[in-house]
Amino acid sequence: MRRSWAEPYKIKMVEPIRMTTPEERATAITAAGYNTFLLRAEDVYIDLLTDSGTSAMSDRQWSAMMLGDEAYAGSRSFYRLVDAVQEVYGYEELVPTHQGRGAEHILSQILIGEGDVVPGNMYFTTTRFHQEHAGGRFVDVIVDEAHDPESLFPFKGNVDLDKLQRVIDEVGADRIPYISVETNVNMAGGQPLSLENLKATYELCHRHDILVMLDATRALENAWFIKQREYGYADHSVAEILREICSYTDGATMSSKKDNLVNIGGFLALRDPELARKARALLVAFEGLHTYGGMSGRDMEALAAGIHEMVSTDDHVAARIGQVEYLGNALIKAGIPLIRPVGGHGIFIDAMAVLPHIPQDQFPAQALTAALYKESGVRGMERGIVSAGRDPKTGDHHYPKLELVRLAIPRRVYTQAHMDVVAESVVEVFENREAVRGLRFTYEPDELRFFQARFEEV
Ligand code: F0G
């Protein structure tokens, strides 16, 4: 008999949360300028703003923290982290950073020159920012299916090799320092790429002396989908698949706040010692000494433990993605338009399908995110035109095809009962969707505007 899955852990410590009143929430969202980033966490009931840095650590990770070696240089904890990354990801050179964007900054600075082009399988906000900040231009080479919320293509994170070849033909390989390949593509809805596609991308790039740099932030979750969906991998462990993913790359940036089950940390991993030397030279100016890079010794201990733990059995990632699918299936059953297949780290609601009466330049996903908070105290995040920002050349908005509300599920934090409440809350807002109004900016920051922008109702 096939039984239901359950979480492969039990709960040893709890953190109380509080339901707020509708009046409290109306006041809070107005004070936050309709931006859920500007809410106080204590005004939130179920917090699905992000899966980043919000994981619950295990008893092993907490006890590892007591072993942190806080030496400024050459900390024992750093070498434990080096060993963990070598063993689980297979990269020789480790450059520790305070989080993912620290690694993106260093990588962009050592590889990108003025006027260079960096292709990628869809943009990520901070990744593209650092590429542009270094003088580069991002070009999207993800497959078309990624932009279609209804396509059930199993690998919507794949690189479109024809698009990549066209970019190479147009600008010339010598203007392309590397391609940035993201696993379980965040802005596409947590969608995986296949190993077959990654291998082909690697071969194409290497024929042209273009490096392949992985955004490994959610590579473990991608490995799980490969195990489920790619021919020949059903009997492989996620640990084996993860190693194989990394084998088709020259390095990786990592936000350890996701897969790696810690609240802060990250790294740049490389194969080429000469590139690593350049990275370390910049690291000391921007992050910290090359044996801590912005993390404390105890952070590095918790991270090393998290890296081992995430792949110690397949059960962890099975339950993690199982919970996301549970919520997704409840919403699909209720007729909520969302990105399908359900992704790895959250649910992405198609805001343009929910709110056809709000034009994209009145920020439907931002408005829907605010409405969901107001209705239920559930906090999500806009992943649409506000996140996409403006084209630095023309000054006009980027108009992404996907206008999404993301409900990202923290790892090991909420229960199935919380997921039921979230589903009920989304349905409630959906039933009253005609009442949701568009928004306009009252404050628009120049860079990464979604974090601190403020709005009012039109
Ligand atoms: N790459 C991806 C794919 C990410 O999702 C993130 C962060 C980063 C890089 C940057 O890492 O936050 O450690 O500096 N994503 C978070 C999110 C913020 O909510 O999706 P960071």
Tab-separated table of C-alpha atoms and ligand atoms in Angstrom:
chain	number	residue	atom	x	y	z
A	1	MET	CA	0.000	0.000	0.000
A	2	ARG	CA	1.267	3.483	-0.830
A	3	ARG	CA	1.109	5.772	2.184
A	4	SER	CA	1.175	9.581	2.332
A	5	TRP	CA	4.573	11.171	2.906
A	6	ALA	CA	5.272	13.035	6.123
A	7	GLU	CA	8.009	15.387	7.232
A	8	PRO	CA	11.210	13.468	8.084
A	9	TYR	CA	11.563	15.304	11.420
A	10	LYS	CA	9.614	16.196	14.532
A	11	ILE	CA	9.376	19.621	16.155
A	12	LYS	CA	11.473	20.419	19.234
A	13	MET	CA	10.937	24.164	19.608
A	14	VAL	CA	8.061	26.424	18.584
A	15	GLU	CA	7.708	30.143	17.851
A	16	PRO	CA	4.258	31.628	18.540
A	17	ILE	CA	2.541	33.580	15.756
A	18	ARG	CA	-0.478	35.805	16.095
A	19	MET	CA	-3.488	36.454	13.866
A	20	THR	CA	-4.167	40.173	13.458
A	21	THR	CA	-7.509	41.960	13.026
A	22	PRO	CA	-8.704	43.315	9.644
A	23	GLU	CA	-8.360	46.866	11.036
A	24	GLU	CA	-4.751	46.241	12.107
A	25	ARG	CA	-3.903	44.859	8.686
A	26	ALA	CA	-5.564	47.738	6.812
A	27	THR	CA	-3.511	50.206	8.852
A	28	ALA	CA	-0.315	48.184	8.399
A	29	ILE	CA	-0.535	47.811	4.609
A	30	THR	CA	-1.329	51.511	4.123
A	31	ALA	CA	1.612	52.449	6.349
A	32	ALA	CA	3.765	50.078	4.266
A	33	GLY	CA	2.778	51.841	1.019
A	34	TYR	CA	1.198	48.596	-0.311
A	35	ASN	CA	4.649	46.985	-0.330
A	36	THR	CA	4.874	43.771	1.701
A	37	PHE	CA	8.654	44.289	2.073
A	38	LEU	CA	7.835	47.303	4.251
A	39	LEU	CA	5.539	45.478	6.690
A	40	ARG	CA	6.719	44.624	10.164
A	41	ALA	CA	7.027	40.857	10.523
A	42	GLU	CA	4.988	40.927	13.733
A	43	ASP	CA	2.021	42.189	11.707
A	44	VAL	CA	2.202	39.047	9.512
A	45	TYR	CA	0.387	35.807	10.295
A	46	ILE	CA	1.861	33.316	7.805
A	47	ASP	CA	5.009	34.682	6.220
A	48	LEU	CA	5.556	33.501	2.648
A	49	LEU	CA	7.543	36.564	1.574
A	50	THR	CA	10.532	34.398	0.836
A	51	ASP	CA	12.175	31.028	1.318
A	52	SER	CA	15.458	32.896	1.773
A	53	GLY	CA	17.087	32.788	5.182
A	54	THR	CA	13.806	31.641	6.708
A	55	SER	CA	14.547	27.920	7.127
A	56	ALA	CA	14.311	26.160	10.477
A	57	MET	CA	17.715	24.758	11.377
A	58	SER	CA	18.070	21.264	12.809
A	59	ASP	CA	19.340	20.336	16.275
A	60	ARG	CA	22.578	19.263	14.576
A	61	GLN	CA	23.025	22.648	12.953
A	62	TRP	CA	22.327	24.455	16.238
A	63	SER	CA	24.808	22.297	18.079
A	64	ALA	CA	27.389	22.805	15.298
A	65	MET	CA	27.114	26.542	15.974
A	66	MET	CA	28.600	25.996	19.415
A	67	LEU	CA	31.727	24.676	17.693
A	68	GLY	CA	32.224	27.825	15.629
A	69	ASP	CA	35.855	28.891	15.505
A	70	GLU	CA	35.836	32.700	15.544
A	71	ALA	CA	39.474	33.120	14.552
A	72	TYR	CA	39.794	36.068	12.166
A	73	ALA	CA	42.040	34.108	9.820
A	74	GLY	CA	42.186	30.419	9.022
A	75	SER	CA	39.179	29.429	11.130
A	76	ARG	CA	38.632	25.687	11.519
A	77	SER	CA	35.007	26.310	10.582
A	78	PHE	CA	36.097	27.683	7.203
A	79	TYR	CA	37.929	24.454	6.402
A	80	ARG	CA	34.882	22.425	7.376
A	81	LEU	CA	32.896	24.512	4.917
A	82	VAL	CA	35.511	23.974	2.193
A	83	ASP	CA	35.259	20.209	2.751
A	84	ALA	CA	31.444	20.280	2.620
A	85	VAL	CA	31.375	22.229	-0.664
A	86	GLN	CA	34.033	19.983	-2.230
A	87	GLU	CA	32.224	16.833	-1.187
A	88	VAL	CA	28.648	17.823	-2.037
A	89	TYR	CA	29.103	20.234	-4.969
A	90	GLY	CA	32.532	19.140	-6.201
A	91	TYR	CA	34.170	22.557	-6.598
A	92	GLU	CA	37.802	22.874	-5.513
A	93	GLU	CA	37.988	26.617	-4.840
A	94	LEU	CA	35.720	28.205	-2.248
A	95	VAL	CA	35.285	31.941	-1.805
A	96	PRO	CA	32.901	32.545	1.132
A	97	THR	CA	30.488	35.513	1.030
A	98	HIS	CA	27.861	36.943	3.337
A	99	GLN	CA	25.070	35.833	0.967
A	100	GLY	CA	24.348	35.167	-2.701
A	101	ARG	CA	24.526	38.717	-3.997
A	102	GLY	CA	27.981	39.107	-2.456
A	103	ALA	CA	29.133	36.213	-4.646
A	104	GLU	CA	27.348	37.709	-7.692
A	105	HIS	CA	29.096	41.011	-7.104
A	106	ILE	CA	32.564	39.457	-6.944
A	107	LEU	CA	31.949	37.178	-9.944
A	108	SER	CA	30.604	40.042	-12.071
A	109	GLN	CA	33.537	42.275	-11.170
A	110	ILE	CA	36.225	39.734	-12.042
A	111	LEU	CA	34.708	38.553	-15.331
A	112	ILE	CA	32.564	41.265	-16.930
A	113	GLY	CA	34.027	44.203	-18.847
A	114	GLU	CA	32.271	47.323	-20.180
A	115	GLY	CA	30.019	46.354	-23.106
A	116	ASP	CA	30.097	42.607	-22.447
A	117	VAL	CA	26.987	40.473	-22.779
A	118	VAL	CA	25.896	37.869	-20.230
A	119	PRO	CA	23.219	35.460	-21.432
A	120	GLY	CA	21.090	33.770	-18.797
A	121	ASN	CA	18.034	31.536	-18.415
A	122	MET	CA	15.820	34.390	-17.233
A	123	TYR	CA	17.016	37.216	-15.067
A	124	PHE	CA	17.193	37.324	-11.318
A	125	THR	CA	16.962	40.788	-9.734
A	126	THR	CA	20.281	40.962	-7.880
A	127	THR	CA	22.140	38.866	-10.462
A	128	ARG	CA	21.207	41.196	-13.316
A	129	PHE	CA	21.901	44.239	-11.173
A	130	HIS	CA	25.501	43.137	-10.584
A	131	GLN	CA	25.997	42.227	-14.244
A	132	GLU	CA	24.812	45.692	-15.324
A	133	HIS	CA	26.722	47.375	-12.494
A	134	ALA	CA	29.915	45.802	-13.883
A	135	GLY	CA	29.154	47.248	-17.360
A	136	GLY	CA	27.507	44.174	-18.843
A	137	ARG	CA	24.184	43.577	-20.553
A	138	PHE	CA	21.917	40.662	-19.678
A	139	VAL	CA	20.230	38.748	-22.523
A	140	ASP	CA	17.472	36.246	-21.748
A	141	VAL	CA	17.979	32.861	-23.447
A	142	ILE	CA	15.435	30.781	-21.558
A	143	VAL	CA	13.022	28.558	-23.544
A	144	ASP	CA	9.742	30.210	-24.601
A	145	GLU	CA	7.715	27.792	-22.456
A	146	ALA	CA	9.080	29.562	-19.366
A	147	HIS	CA	7.019	32.638	-20.216
A	148	ASP	CA	3.777	30.700	-20.577
A	149	PRO	CA	2.061	30.053	-17.224
A	150	GLU	CA	-0.074	27.313	-18.752
A	151	SER	CA	2.597	25.278	-20.501
A	152	LEU	CA	3.153	21.966	-18.711
A	153	PHE	CA	6.629	21.516	-20.197
A	154	PRO	CA	8.618	19.676	-17.491
A	155	PHE	CA	11.853	21.681	-17.875
A	156	LYS	CA	10.768	25.313	-18.205
A	157	GLY	CA	14.159	26.362	-16.837
A	158	ASN	CA	16.030	25.066	-19.897
A	159	VAL	CA	18.357	27.221	-21.946
A	160	ASP	CA	17.163	27.697	-25.539
A	161	LEU	CA	20.310	26.678	-27.417
A	162	ASP	CA	19.204	28.418	-30.622
A	163	LYS	CA	18.724	31.696	-28.764
A	164	LEU	CA	22.146	31.244	-27.174
A	165	GLN	CA	23.764	30.500	-30.540
A	166	ARG	CA	22.144	33.636	-31.988
A	167	VAL	CA	23.573	35.783	-29.194
A	168	ILE	CA	27.024	34.290	-29.818
A	169	ASP	CA	26.711	34.946	-33.569
A	170	GLU	CA	25.506	38.503	-33.041
A	171	VAL	CA	27.941	39.814	-30.446
A	172	GLY	CA	30.844	37.379	-30.808
A	173	ALA	CA	32.065	34.894	-28.227
A	174	ASP	CA	34.856	37.217	-27.069
A	175	ARG	CA	32.196	39.641	-25.738
A	176	ILE	CA	30.569	36.901	-23.663
A	177	PRO	CA	32.632	36.141	-20.551
A	178	TYR	CA	30.168	33.578	-19.263
A	179	ILE	CA	26.596	32.351	-19.342
A	180	SER	CA	24.703	32.501	-16.092
A	181	VAL	CA	22.671	29.308	-15.702
A	182	GLU	CA	20.156	29.215	-12.880
A	183	THR	CA	18.777	26.019	-11.386
A	184	ASN	CA	15.070	25.906	-10.526
A	185	VAL	CA	14.616	29.304	-12.111
A	186	ASN	CA	13.125	31.584	-9.497
A	187	MET	CA	11.441	34.208	-11.692
A	188	ALA	CA	9.959	31.499	-13.938
A	189	GLY	CA	8.201	30.003	-10.920
A	190	GLY	CA	10.863	27.673	-9.518
A	191	GLN	CA	11.168	25.692	-12.758
A	192	PRO	CA	13.983	23.176	-13.328
A	193	LEU	CA	16.379	22.636	-16.182
A	194	SER	CA	17.292	19.157	-17.381
A	195	LEU	CA	20.745	17.629	-17.196
A	196	GLU	CA	20.604	16.942	-20.912
A	197	ASN	CA	20.063	20.664	-21.551
A	198	LEU	CA	22.766	21.757	-19.138
A	199	LYS	CA	25.257	19.352	-20.692
A	200	ALA	CA	24.444	20.625	-24.196
A	201	THR	CA	24.772	24.229	-22.972
A	202	TYR	CA	28.149	23.425	-21.469
A	203	GLU	CA	29.375	21.820	-24.687
A	204	LEU	CA	28.189	24.718	-26.829
A	205	CYS	CA	29.793	27.278	-24.516
A	206	HIS	CA	33.071	25.420	-24.279
A	207	ARG	CA	33.346	25.221	-28.061
A	208	HIS	CA	33.386	29.041	-27.917
A	209	ASP	CA	35.537	29.429	-24.772
A	210	ILE	CA	32.588	30.796	-22.811
A	211	LEU	CA	32.422	29.852	-19.145
A	212	VAL	CA	29.292	28.368	-17.574
A	213	MET	CA	28.516	29.826	-14.170
A	214	LEU	CA	25.768	28.172	-12.204
A	215	ASP	CA	23.379	29.946	-9.896
A	216	ALA	CA	23.216	26.970	-7.543
A	217	THR	CA	20.843	28.622	-5.073
A	218	ARG	CA	18.131	25.987	-5.572
A	219	ALA	CA	20.179	23.276	-7.333
A	220	LEU	CA	19.116	20.625	-4.822
A	221	GLU	CA	15.459	21.266	-5.626
A	222	ASN	CA	16.325	21.104	-9.331
A	223	ALA	CA	18.020	17.731	-8.712
A	224	TRP	CA	14.771	16.425	-7.211
A	225	PHE	CA	12.823	17.348	-10.349
A	226	ILE	CA	15.469	15.676	-12.522
A	227	LYS	CA	15.027	12.525	-10.463
A	228	GLN	CA	11.244	12.716	-11.016
A	229	ARG	CA	11.150	13.793	-14.643
A	230	GLU	CA	14.342	13.069	-16.583
A	231	TYR	CA	14.767	9.714	-18.263
A	232	GLY	CA	17.412	7.565	-16.570
A	233	TYR	CA	17.625	9.362	-13.226
A	234	ALA	CA	14.823	7.785	-11.185
A	235	ASP	CA	17.293	5.522	-9.381
A	236	HIS	CA	19.931	8.172	-8.717
A	237	SER	CA	20.105	9.926	-5.352
A	238	VAL	CA	19.681	13.695	-5.342
A	239	ALA	CA	23.256	13.860	-4.052
A	240	GLU	CA	24.517	12.145	-7.217
A	241	ILE	CA	22.377	14.313	-9.463
A	242	LEU	CA	23.547	17.497	-7.731
A	243	ARG	CA	27.188	16.507	-8.306
A	244	GLU	CA	26.425	15.839	-11.951
A	245	ILE	CA	24.747	19.247	-12.364
A	246	CYS	CA	27.856	20.959	-11.010
A	247	SER	CA	30.135	18.850	-13.219
A	248	TYR	CA	28.835	20.710	-16.298
A	249	THR	CA	29.808	24.118	-14.941
A	250	ASP	CA	32.971	26.120	-14.283
A	251	GLY	CA	31.802	27.616	-11.039
A	252	ALA	CA	28.771	28.682	-9.055
A	253	THR	CA	27.311	31.478	-7.025
A	254	MET	CA	25.298	30.319	-4.071
A	255	SER	CA	22.790	31.902	-1.758
A	256	SER	CA	23.022	29.403	1.083
A	257	LYS	CA	19.886	30.943	2.585
A	258	LYS	CA	17.812	28.554	0.449
A	259	ASP	CA	18.866	24.920	-0.235
A	260	ASN	CA	21.607	25.006	2.400
A	261	LEU	CA	19.171	25.504	5.311
A	262	VAL	CA	20.847	28.454	7.013
A	263	ASN	CA	19.638	31.946	7.851
A	264	ILE	CA	22.634	33.733	6.378
A	265	GLY	CA	25.604	32.847	4.182
A	266	GLY	CA	26.717	32.080	0.664
A	267	PHE	CA	29.705	31.440	-1.521
A	268	LEU	CA	31.342	31.676	-4.892
A	269	ALA	CA	32.805	28.336	-5.931
A	270	LEU	CA	35.250	27.965	-8.800
A	271	ARG	CA	37.468	25.430	-10.508
A	272	ASP	CA	40.158	27.751	-11.899
A	273	PRO	CA	42.644	28.722	-9.122
A	274	GLU	CA	43.655	31.857	-11.034
A	275	LEU	CA	40.054	33.142	-11.131
A	276	ALA	CA	39.704	32.275	-7.447
A	277	ARG	CA	42.819	34.331	-6.702
A	278	LYS	CA	41.244	37.355	-8.423
A	279	ALA	CA	38.015	36.817	-6.524
A	280	ARG	CA	39.806	36.659	-3.174
A	281	ALA	CA	41.660	39.879	-3.931
A	282	LEU	CA	38.316	41.696	-4.265
A	283	LEU	CA	36.709	39.765	-1.456
A	284	VAL	CA	38.928	41.324	1.187
A	285	ALA	CA	37.685	44.772	0.155
A	286	PHE	CA	33.971	44.017	-0.150
A	287	GLU	CA	33.082	41.029	2.049
A	288	GLY	CA	35.848	40.129	4.496
A	289	LEU	CA	38.993	38.061	4.715
A	290	HIS	CA	39.122	35.095	2.330
A	291	THR	CA	38.536	32.610	5.162
A	292	TYR	CA	35.252	34.096	6.356
A	293	GLY	CA	33.908	36.478	3.702
A	294	GLY	CA	31.266	38.074	5.933
A	295	MET	CA	30.210	34.998	7.896
A	296	SER	CA	31.043	34.302	11.512
A	297	GLY	CA	32.692	30.994	12.417
A	298	ARG	CA	29.401	29.677	13.767
A	299	ASP	CA	27.610	30.675	10.546
A	300	MET	CA	30.130	28.593	8.596
A	301	GLU	CA	29.632	25.621	10.938
A	302	ALA	CA	25.846	25.747	10.541
A	303	LEU	CA	26.286	26.065	6.784
A	304	ALA	CA	28.671	23.099	6.522
A	305	ALA	CA	26.198	21.026	8.548
A	306	GLY	CA	23.269	22.219	6.391
A	307	ILE	CA	25.072	21.277	3.171
A	308	HIS	CA	25.608	17.717	4.401
A	309	GLU	CA	22.120	17.460	5.850
A	310	MET	CA	20.239	18.537	2.721
A	311	VAL	CA	21.601	15.544	0.771
A	312	SER	CA	21.997	12.990	3.546
A	313	THR	CA	18.798	11.309	2.319
A	314	ASP	CA	16.308	12.183	-0.425
A	315	ASP	CA	13.569	12.494	2.197
A	316	HIS	CA	14.307	16.106	3.080
A	317	VAL	CA	13.821	17.497	-0.416
A	318	ALA	CA	10.916	15.111	-1.101
A	319	ALA	CA	9.015	16.546	1.874
A	320	ARG	CA	10.031	20.108	1.077
A	321	ILE	CA	8.738	19.989	-2.479
A	322	GLY	CA	5.860	17.742	-1.397
A	323	GLN	CA	4.579	20.542	0.823
A	324	VAL	CA	4.789	23.081	-2.007
A	325	GLU	CA	2.896	20.691	-4.284
A	326	TYR	CA	0.271	20.151	-1.598
A	327	LEU	CA	-0.503	23.875	-1.535
A	328	GLY	CA	-0.312	24.111	-5.324
A	329	ASN	CA	-2.738	21.247	-5.823
A	330	ALA	CA	-5.226	22.761	-3.360
A	331	LEU	CA	-5.165	26.025	-5.322
A	332	ILE	CA	-5.405	24.311	-8.705
A	333	LYS	CA	-8.421	22.391	-7.453
A	334	ALA	CA	-10.039	25.697	-6.430
A	335	GLY	CA	-9.478	27.119	-9.934
A	336	ILE	CA	-6.777	29.664	-9.051
A	337	PRO	CA	-4.652	30.488	-12.123
A	338	LEU	CA	-1.038	29.740	-11.272
A	339	ILE	CA	2.192	28.697	-12.889
A	340	ARG	CA	2.237	25.038	-13.742
A	341	PRO	CA	3.835	22.635	-13.200
A	342	VAL	CA	4.007	23.730	-9.540
A	343	GLY	CA	7.589	24.829	-8.869
A	344	GLY	CA	10.057	23.904	-6.179
A	345	HIS	CA	10.037	26.740	-3.686
A	346	GLY	CA	6.627	28.298	-3.924
A	347	ILE	CA	3.364	28.990	-5.668
A	348	PHE	CA	3.255	31.688	-8.330
A	349	ILE	CA	-0.211	33.112	-8.932
A	350	ASP	CA	-0.873	34.576	-12.376
A	351	ALA	CA	-1.978	38.092	-11.387
A	352	MET	CA	-2.926	39.199	-14.904
A	353	ALA	CA	-5.340	36.273	-15.161
A	354	VAL	CA	-6.824	37.061	-11.731
A	355	LEU	CA	-7.067	40.833	-12.282
A	356	PRO	CA	-7.685	41.428	-16.006
A	357	HIS	CA	-9.218	44.813	-15.116
A	358	ILE	CA	-5.837	46.179	-13.951
A	359	PRO	CA	-3.355	47.152	-16.709
A	360	GLN	CA	0.243	45.994	-16.181
A	361	ASP	CA	1.495	49.532	-15.551
A	362	GLN	CA	-0.854	49.679	-12.549
A	363	PHE	CA	1.003	46.724	-11.031
A	364	PRO	CA	-1.574	43.920	-10.756
A	365	ALA	CA	0.750	41.539	-8.895
A	366	GLN	CA	1.700	44.232	-6.381
A	367	ALA	CA	-2.002	45.010	-5.847
A	368	LEU	CA	-2.923	41.340	-5.448
A	369	THR	CA	-0.093	40.735	-2.976
A	370	ALA	CA	-1.300	43.669	-0.864
A	371	ALA	CA	-4.923	42.470	-1.091
A	372	LEU	CA	-3.978	38.986	0.107
A	373	TYR	CA	-2.178	40.414	3.111
A	374	LYS	CA	-5.112	42.677	3.925
A	375	GLU	CA	-7.567	39.800	3.680
A	376	SER	CA	-5.658	37.186	5.647
A	377	GLY	CA	-2.319	38.298	7.091
A	378	VAL	CA	-0.544	35.994	4.602
A	379	ARG	CA	2.496	37.791	3.184
A	380	GLY	CA	3.677	37.081	-0.357
A	381	MET	CA	5.895	38.993	-2.781
A	382	GLU	CA	5.378	40.715	-6.133
A	383	ARG	CA	7.352	39.103	-8.974
A	384	GLY	CA	6.240	41.102	-11.982
A	385	ILE	CA	6.743	44.522	-13.491
A	386	VAL	CA	7.826	46.173	-10.239
A	387	SER	CA	10.548	43.557	-9.706
A	388	ALA	CA	11.591	43.783	-13.366
A	389	GLY	CA	12.490	47.478	-12.998
A	390	ARG	CA	13.364	49.842	-15.819
A	391	ASP	CA	15.580	49.458	-18.857
A	392	PRO	CA	18.704	51.484	-17.961
A	393	LYS	CA	18.997	52.735	-21.582
A	394	THR	CA	15.403	53.796	-22.365
A	395	GLY	CA	14.136	54.470	-18.838
A	396	ASP	CA	10.867	52.662	-19.611
A	397	HIS	CA	9.581	49.763	-17.494
A	398	HIS	CA	10.663	46.263	-18.451
A	399	TYR	CA	7.323	44.561	-19.214
A	400	PRO	CA	7.785	40.907	-18.168
A	401	LYS	CA	5.356	38.391	-19.637
A	402	LEU	CA	4.934	36.899	-16.175
A	403	GLU	CA	3.142	39.085	-13.653
A	404	LEU	CA	3.138	36.968	-10.526
A	405	VAL	CA	2.378	36.861	-6.839
A	406	ARG	CA	4.876	34.526	-5.218
A	407	LEU	CA	4.035	32.588	-2.083
A	408	ALA	CA	7.422	31.152	-1.163
A	409	ILE	CA	7.431	28.370	1.392
A	410	PRO	CA	10.171	28.473	4.049
A	411	ARG	CA	11.835	25.094	4.613
A	412	ARG	CA	10.703	23.051	7.630
A	413	VAL	CA	8.786	26.001	9.159
A	414	TYR	CA	5.057	25.624	8.489
A	415	THR	CA	2.705	22.664	8.688
A	416	GLN	CA	0.090	21.303	6.341
A	417	ALA	CA	-2.563	23.098	8.436
A	418	HIS	CA	-0.852	26.412	7.640
A	419	MET	CA	-0.980	25.478	3.957
A	420	ASP	CA	-4.732	24.873	4.274
A	421	VAL	CA	-5.210	28.344	5.754
A	422	VAL	CA	-3.148	29.870	2.943
A	423	ALA	CA	-5.245	28.112	0.317
A	424	GLU	CA	-8.485	29.322	1.932
A	425	SER	CA	-7.110	32.873	2.082
A	426	VAL	CA	-6.147	32.929	-1.594
A	427	VAL	CA	-9.579	31.596	-2.586
A	428	GLU	CA	-11.270	34.312	-0.524
A	429	VAL	CA	-9.330	37.076	-2.302
A	430	PHE	CA	-9.976	35.419	-5.654
A	431	GLU	CA	-13.723	35.476	-5.013
A	432	ASN	CA	-13.576	39.218	-4.271
A	433	ARG	CA	-11.097	40.070	-7.039
A	434	GLU	CA	-13.249	42.774	-8.705
A	435	ALA	CA	-12.732	44.928	-5.601
A	436	VAL	CA	-8.928	45.009	-6.019
A	437	ARG	CA	-7.698	48.307	-7.490
A	438	GLY	CA	-4.546	49.215	-9.401
A	439	LEU	CA	-1.645	51.111	-7.815
A	440	ARG	CA	0.690	53.978	-8.655
A	441	PHE	CA	4.104	54.844	-7.239
A	442	THR	CA	4.419	57.443	-4.503
A	443	TYR	CA	8.126	56.616	-4.229
A	444	GLU	CA	10.247	54.754	-6.771
A	445	PRO	CA	13.886	53.938	-5.932
A	446	ASP	CA	16.391	53.962	-8.824
A	447	GLU	CA	17.860	50.492	-8.208
A	448	LEU	CA	16.111	47.217	-7.215
A	449	ARG	CA	12.995	49.295	-6.733
A	450	PHE	CA	10.716	46.512	-5.499
A	451	PHE	CA	12.412	46.359	-2.116
A	452	GLN	CA	11.546	49.874	-0.970
A	453	ALA	CA	8.995	51.322	-3.403
A	454	ARG	CA	5.777	52.816	-2.014
A	455	PHE	CA	2.359	52.925	-3.687
A	456	GLU	CA	-1.172	54.229	-3.329
A	457	GLU	CA	-4.412	53.032	-4.891
A	458	VAL	CA	-5.338	54.563	-8.243
B	1	F0G	N1	19.948	33.937	-7.013
B	1	F0G	C1	18.696	33.506	-6.836
B	1	F0G	C2	18.120	32.538	-7.804
B	1	F0G	C3	17.937	33.979	-5.747
B	1	F0G	O1	16.698	33.535	-5.592
B	1	F0G	C4	18.521	34.893	-4.854
B	1	F0G	C5	17.754	35.423	-3.734
B	1	F0G	C6	19.826	35.310	-5.082
B	1	F0G	C7	20.508	34.809	-6.166
B	1	F0G	C8	20.489	36.307	-4.185
B	1	F0G	O2	20.851	35.736	-2.997
B	1	F0G	O3	19.469	36.944	-1.298
B	1	F0G	O4	21.434	35.544	-0.641
B	1	F0G	O5	21.769	37.715	-1.789
B	1	F0G	N2	16.512	35.306	-3.646
B	1	F0G	C9	15.686	35.739	-2.534
B	1	F0G	C10	14.260	35.476	-2.878
B	1	F0G	C11	15.940	37.124	-2.078
B	1	F0G	O6	13.403	35.871	-2.083
B	1	F0G	O7	13.967	34.883	-3.921
B	1	F0G	P1	20.870	36.539	-1.613
